[in-house]
């Protein structure tokens, strides 16, 4: 099994830039700018994206705590379990980082089988939807269903394109922050 976590980002912006960690006004201004530029995947997001995102992140955090998670952040940073080349198409100047998942304390990362947004938002009656998983739990889900980036590489079988990782602690990733 691939135990490497990947973080995709735009080279000009740097890694681990997170709209949810900004004030509502700052995040809204950046979202508007992204939509106006219209050059990336994020430019297609609806005007209520940030409100929905913060609500879904809150639900994910609550589920993670209920499973023994110990989030240090109110909102996660995002990675994927295993590579997903499709995510590079989201950026004008794509780049990525790779970190072994053993670098993270187990109670600091959670997983969704697919992107948090569709996984936690839409009712599709798939057995892995609407759930946040621990490391041990996601291994069982992978055993049962495989990696979405293998069976749904082109996205024609649903929104599951990768396994998302929610990083709830800055300890491991703080060395990758770019301060401007």
mmCIF file of C-alpha atoms in Angstrom:
data_model
loop_
_atom_site.group_PDB
_atom_site.id
_atom_site.type_symbol
_atom_site.label_atom_id
_atom_site.label_comp_id
_atom_site.label_asym_id
_atom_site.label_seq_id
_atom_site.Cartn_x
_atom_site.Cartn_y
_atom_site.Cartn_z
ATOM 1 C CA UNK A 1 0.000 0.000 0.000
ATOM 2 C CA UNK A 2 1.119 3.522 -0.789
ATOM 3 C CA UNK A 3 1.640 5.399 2.477
ATOM 4 C CA UNK A 4 2.698 8.647 0.847
ATOM 5 C CA UNK A 5 0.596 11.767 1.289
ATOM 6 C CA UNK A 6 0.662 14.390 -1.465
ATOM 7 C CA UNK A 7 -0.137 18.067 -1.342
ATOM 8 C CA UNK A 8 -0.861 19.868 -4.613
ATOM 9 C CA UNK A 9 -0.481 23.626 -4.966
ATOM 10 C CA UNK A 10 0.375 26.454 -7.311
ATOM 11 C CA UNK A 11 4.104 27.146 -7.331
ATOM 12 C CA UNK A 12 3.560 30.915 -7.232
ATOM 13 C CA UNK A 13 1.377 30.668 -4.115
ATOM 14 C CA UNK A 14 3.298 28.019 -2.206
ATOM 15 C CA UNK A 15 2.045 24.996 -0.264
ATOM 16 C CA UNK A 16 -0.559 24.765 2.458
ATOM 17 C CA UNK A 17 -2.360 28.023 1.725
ATOM 18 C CA UNK A 18 -5.802 27.589 3.209
ATOM 19 C CA UNK A 19 -8.885 29.734 2.605
ATOM 20 C CA UNK A 20 -10.549 28.447 5.760
ATOM 21 C CA UNK A 21 -7.778 29.767 7.978
ATOM 22 C CA UNK A 22 -8.421 33.323 6.737
ATOM 23 C CA UNK A 23 -11.053 35.697 8.001
ATOM 24 C CA UNK A 24 -14.340 35.447 6.124
ATOM 25 C CA UNK A 25 -13.636 38.759 4.374
ATOM 26 C CA UNK A 26 -10.099 37.781 3.308
ATOM 27 C CA UNK A 27 -11.258 34.402 2.018
ATOM 28 C CA UNK A 28 -14.147 35.986 0.123
ATOM 29 C CA UNK A 29 -11.830 38.519 -1.539
ATOM 30 C CA UNK A 30 -9.409 35.796 -2.637
ATOM 31 C CA UNK A 31 -12.281 33.633 -3.908
ATOM 32 C CA UNK A 32 -13.647 36.534 -5.935
ATOM 33 C CA UNK A 33 -10.200 37.166 -7.418
ATOM 34 C CA UNK A 34 -9.826 33.482 -8.364
ATOM 35 C CA UNK A 35 -13.259 33.482 -10.038
ATOM 36 C CA UNK A 36 -12.455 36.661 -11.971
ATOM 37 C CA UNK A 37 -9.155 35.281 -13.244
ATOM 38 C CA UNK A 38 -10.999 32.174 -14.440
ATOM 39 C CA UNK A 39 -7.821 30.217 -15.138
ATOM 40 C CA UNK A 40 -8.060 27.382 -12.627
ATOM 41 C CA UNK A 41 -10.423 24.692 -11.365
ATOM 42 C CA UNK A 42 -11.129 26.814 -8.272
ATOM 43 C CA UNK A 43 -12.493 29.598 -10.468
ATOM 44 C CA UNK A 44 -15.583 27.433 -11.107
ATOM 45 C CA UNK A 45 -16.650 27.412 -7.453
ATOM 46 C CA UNK A 46 -20.008 28.928 -6.537
ATOM 47 C CA UNK A 47 -20.307 32.117 -4.513
ATOM 48 C CA UNK A 48 -21.502 30.140 -1.449
ATOM 49 C CA UNK A 49 -18.545 27.725 -1.621
ATOM 50 C CA UNK A 50 -16.799 29.109 1.486
ATOM 51 C CA UNK A 51 -19.896 28.876 3.672
ATOM 52 C CA UNK A 52 -20.534 25.292 2.592
ATOM 53 C CA UNK A 53 -16.861 24.372 2.939
ATOM 54 C CA UNK A 54 -16.586 25.656 6.507
ATOM 55 C CA UNK A 55 -19.733 23.766 7.492
ATOM 56 C CA UNK A 56 -18.432 20.529 5.962
ATOM 57 C CA UNK A 57 -15.053 21.011 7.663
ATOM 58 C CA UNK A 58 -16.809 21.525 10.993
ATOM 59 C CA UNK A 59 -18.760 18.281 10.504
ATOM 60 C CA UNK A 60 -15.592 16.408 9.544
ATOM 61 C CA UNK A 61 -13.803 17.736 12.620
ATOM 62 C CA UNK A 62 -16.673 16.652 14.875
ATOM 63 C CA UNK A 63 -16.697 13.157 13.362
ATOM 64 C CA UNK A 64 -12.936 12.901 13.743
ATOM 65 C CA UNK A 65 -13.101 13.898 17.418
ATOM 66 C CA UNK A 66 -15.851 11.314 17.974
ATOM 67 C CA UNK A 67 -13.442 8.672 16.606
ATOM 68 C CA UNK A 68 -10.627 9.704 18.953
ATOM 69 C CA UNK A 69 -9.002 12.350 16.782
ATOM 70 C CA UNK A 70 -7.211 15.243 18.430
ATOM 71 C CA UNK A 71 -7.347 18.150 15.979
ATOM 72 C CA UNK A 72 -5.208 21.144 16.889
ATOM 73 C CA UNK A 73 -6.690 23.249 14.078
ATOM 74 C CA UNK A 74 -10.299 24.295 13.493
ATOM 75 C CA UNK A 75 -9.891 23.718 9.755
ATOM 76 C CA UNK A 76 -7.649 21.154 8.066
ATOM 77 C CA UNK A 77 -4.946 21.389 5.492
ATOM 78 C CA UNK A 78 -5.503 19.000 2.598
ATOM 79 C CA UNK A 79 -3.444 16.216 1.100
ATOM 80 C CA UNK A 80 -4.182 12.996 -0.777
ATOM 81 C CA UNK A 81 -3.281 9.423 0.057
ATOM 82 C CA UNK A 82 -1.331 8.385 -3.009
ATOM 83 C CA UNK A 83 -0.677 10.519 -6.060
ATOM 84 C CA UNK A 84 -3.471 11.959 -8.188
ATOM 85 C CA UNK A 85 -2.132 13.538 -11.367
ATOM 86 C CA UNK A 86 -5.543 15.065 -12.118
ATOM 87 C CA UNK A 87 -5.055 17.529 -9.246
ATOM 88 C CA UNK A 88 -2.149 19.104 -11.109
ATOM 89 C CA UNK A 89 -4.680 20.367 -13.672
ATOM 90 C CA UNK A 90 -6.182 22.611 -10.968
ATOM 91 C CA UNK A 91 -3.214 24.986 -11.054
ATOM 92 C CA UNK A 92 -1.533 27.304 -13.537
ATOM 93 C CA UNK A 93 1.928 26.302 -12.266
ATOM 94 C CA UNK A 94 1.348 22.957 -10.522
ATOM 95 C CA UNK A 95 3.665 21.598 -7.890
ATOM 96 C CA UNK A 96 3.414 18.936 -5.209
ATOM 97 C CA UNK A 97 4.973 17.736 -1.984
ATOM 98 C CA UNK A 98 5.175 14.143 -0.787
ATOM 99 C CA UNK A 99 5.338 13.152 2.891
ATOM 100 C CA UNK A 100 5.210 9.659 4.396
ATOM 101 C CA UNK A 101 2.073 9.274 6.496
ATOM 102 C CA UNK A 102 4.143 7.808 9.336
ATOM 103 C CA UNK A 103 5.512 11.312 9.921
ATOM 104 C CA UNK A 104 2.082 12.312 11.266
ATOM 105 C CA UNK A 105 0.714 11.477 14.698
ATOM 106 C CA UNK A 106 -2.205 9.152 14.056
ATOM 107 C CA UNK A 107 -4.762 11.316 15.845
ATOM 108 C CA UNK A 108 -3.803 14.365 13.746
ATOM 109 C CA UNK A 109 -5.010 13.172 10.320
ATOM 110 C CA UNK A 110 -8.339 11.944 9.021
ATOM 111 C CA UNK A 111 -9.454 10.668 5.636
ATOM 112 C CA UNK A 112 -12.441 10.805 3.327
ATOM 113 C CA UNK A 113 -12.945 8.412 0.446
ATOM 114 C CA UNK A 114 -13.054 11.149 -2.147
ATOM 115 C CA UNK A 115 -12.872 14.901 -1.794
ATOM 116 C CA UNK A 116 -14.428 16.185 1.422
ATOM 117 C CA UNK A 117 -16.835 18.472 -0.439
ATOM 118 C CA UNK A 118 -18.852 15.903 -2.449
ATOM 119 C CA UNK A 119 -18.221 13.067 0.021
ATOM 120 C CA UNK A 120 -19.711 14.876 2.995
ATOM 121 C CA UNK A 121 -22.267 16.990 1.126
ATOM 122 C CA UNK A 122 -24.189 14.776 -1.275
ATOM 123 C CA UNK A 123 -26.369 11.800 -0.459
ATOM 124 C CA UNK A 124 -25.393 9.004 -2.836
ATOM 125 C CA UNK A 125 -25.909 5.907 -0.641
ATOM 126 C CA UNK A 126 -22.371 4.690 -1.248
ATOM 127 C CA UNK A 127 -21.100 2.773 1.783
ATOM 128 C CA UNK A 128 -18.023 4.989 2.174
ATOM 129 C CA UNK A 129 -19.768 8.371 1.837
ATOM 130 C CA UNK A 130 -20.615 10.864 4.598
ATOM 131 C CA UNK A 131 -17.812 9.477 6.766
ATOM 132 C CA UNK A 132 -14.442 10.533 8.081
ATOM 133 C CA UNK A 133 -11.966 7.719 8.633
ATOM 134 C CA UNK A 134 -8.947 7.095 10.859
ATOM 135 C CA UNK A 135 -5.743 5.550 9.460
ATOM 136 C CA UNK A 136 -6.843 2.059 10.424
ATOM 137 C CA UNK A 137 -10.322 2.527 9.005
ATOM 138 C CA UNK A 138 -9.152 3.899 5.653
ATOM 139 C CA UNK A 139 -6.919 0.849 5.170
ATOM 140 C CA UNK A 140 -10.023 -1.364 5.386
ATOM 141 C CA UNK A 141 -11.950 0.897 2.964
ATOM 142 C CA UNK A 142 -9.054 0.665 0.489
ATOM 143 C CA UNK A 143 -8.999 -3.105 0.888
ATOM 144 C CA UNK A 144 -12.722 -3.179 0.043
ATOM 145 C CA UNK A 145 -12.880 -0.556 -2.721
ATOM 146 C CA UNK A 146 -9.325 0.174 -3.897
ATOM 147 C CA UNK A 147 -7.835 3.570 -4.659
ATOM 148 C CA UNK A 148 -10.237 5.852 -6.570
ATOM 149 C CA UNK A 149 -7.304 7.302 -8.511
ATOM 150 C CA UNK A 150 -6.924 3.813 -10.034
ATOM 151 C CA UNK A 151 -10.538 2.885 -10.812
ATOM 152 C CA UNK A 152 -11.775 6.405 -11.545
ATOM 153 C CA UNK A 153 -8.768 8.095 -13.087
ATOM 154 C CA UNK A 154 -10.918 10.087 -15.539
ATOM 155 C CA UNK A 155 -13.791 10.888 -13.154
ATOM 156 C CA UNK A 156 -16.375 9.127 -15.288
ATOM 157 C CA UNK A 157 -17.499 6.843 -12.430
ATOM 158 C CA UNK A 158 -18.405 9.566 -9.911
ATOM 159 C CA UNK A 159 -16.749 12.309 -7.887
ATOM 160 C CA UNK A 160 -14.325 9.978 -6.112
ATOM 161 C CA UNK A 161 -10.973 10.761 -7.755
ATOM 162 C CA UNK A 162 -8.676 10.335 -4.741
ATOM 163 C CA UNK A 163 -8.609 9.684 -1.026
ATOM 164 C CA UNK A 164 -8.392 13.008 0.739
ATOM 165 C CA UNK A 165 -6.385 13.523 3.902
ATOM 166 C CA UNK A 166 -7.334 16.200 6.380
ATOM 167 C CA UNK A 167 -4.297 17.375 8.343
ATOM 168 C CA UNK A 168 -5.466 18.820 11.666
ATOM 169 C CA UNK A 169 -2.054 19.799 13.071
ATOM 170 C CA UNK A 170 0.717 22.030 11.690
ATOM 171 C CA UNK A 171 3.573 20.143 13.379
ATOM 172 C CA UNK A 172 4.778 18.156 10.349
ATOM 173 C CA UNK A 173 3.845 20.592 7.615
ATOM 174 C CA UNK A 174 5.007 23.843 9.239
ATOM 175 C CA UNK A 175 8.427 23.411 7.631
ATOM 176 C CA UNK A 176 6.772 23.708 4.218
ATOM 177 C CA UNK A 177 4.907 26.964 4.876
ATOM 178 C CA UNK A 178 6.009 29.862 2.751
ATOM 179 C CA UNK A 179 5.630 33.175 4.496
ATOM 180 C CA UNK A 180 5.232 36.226 2.277
#
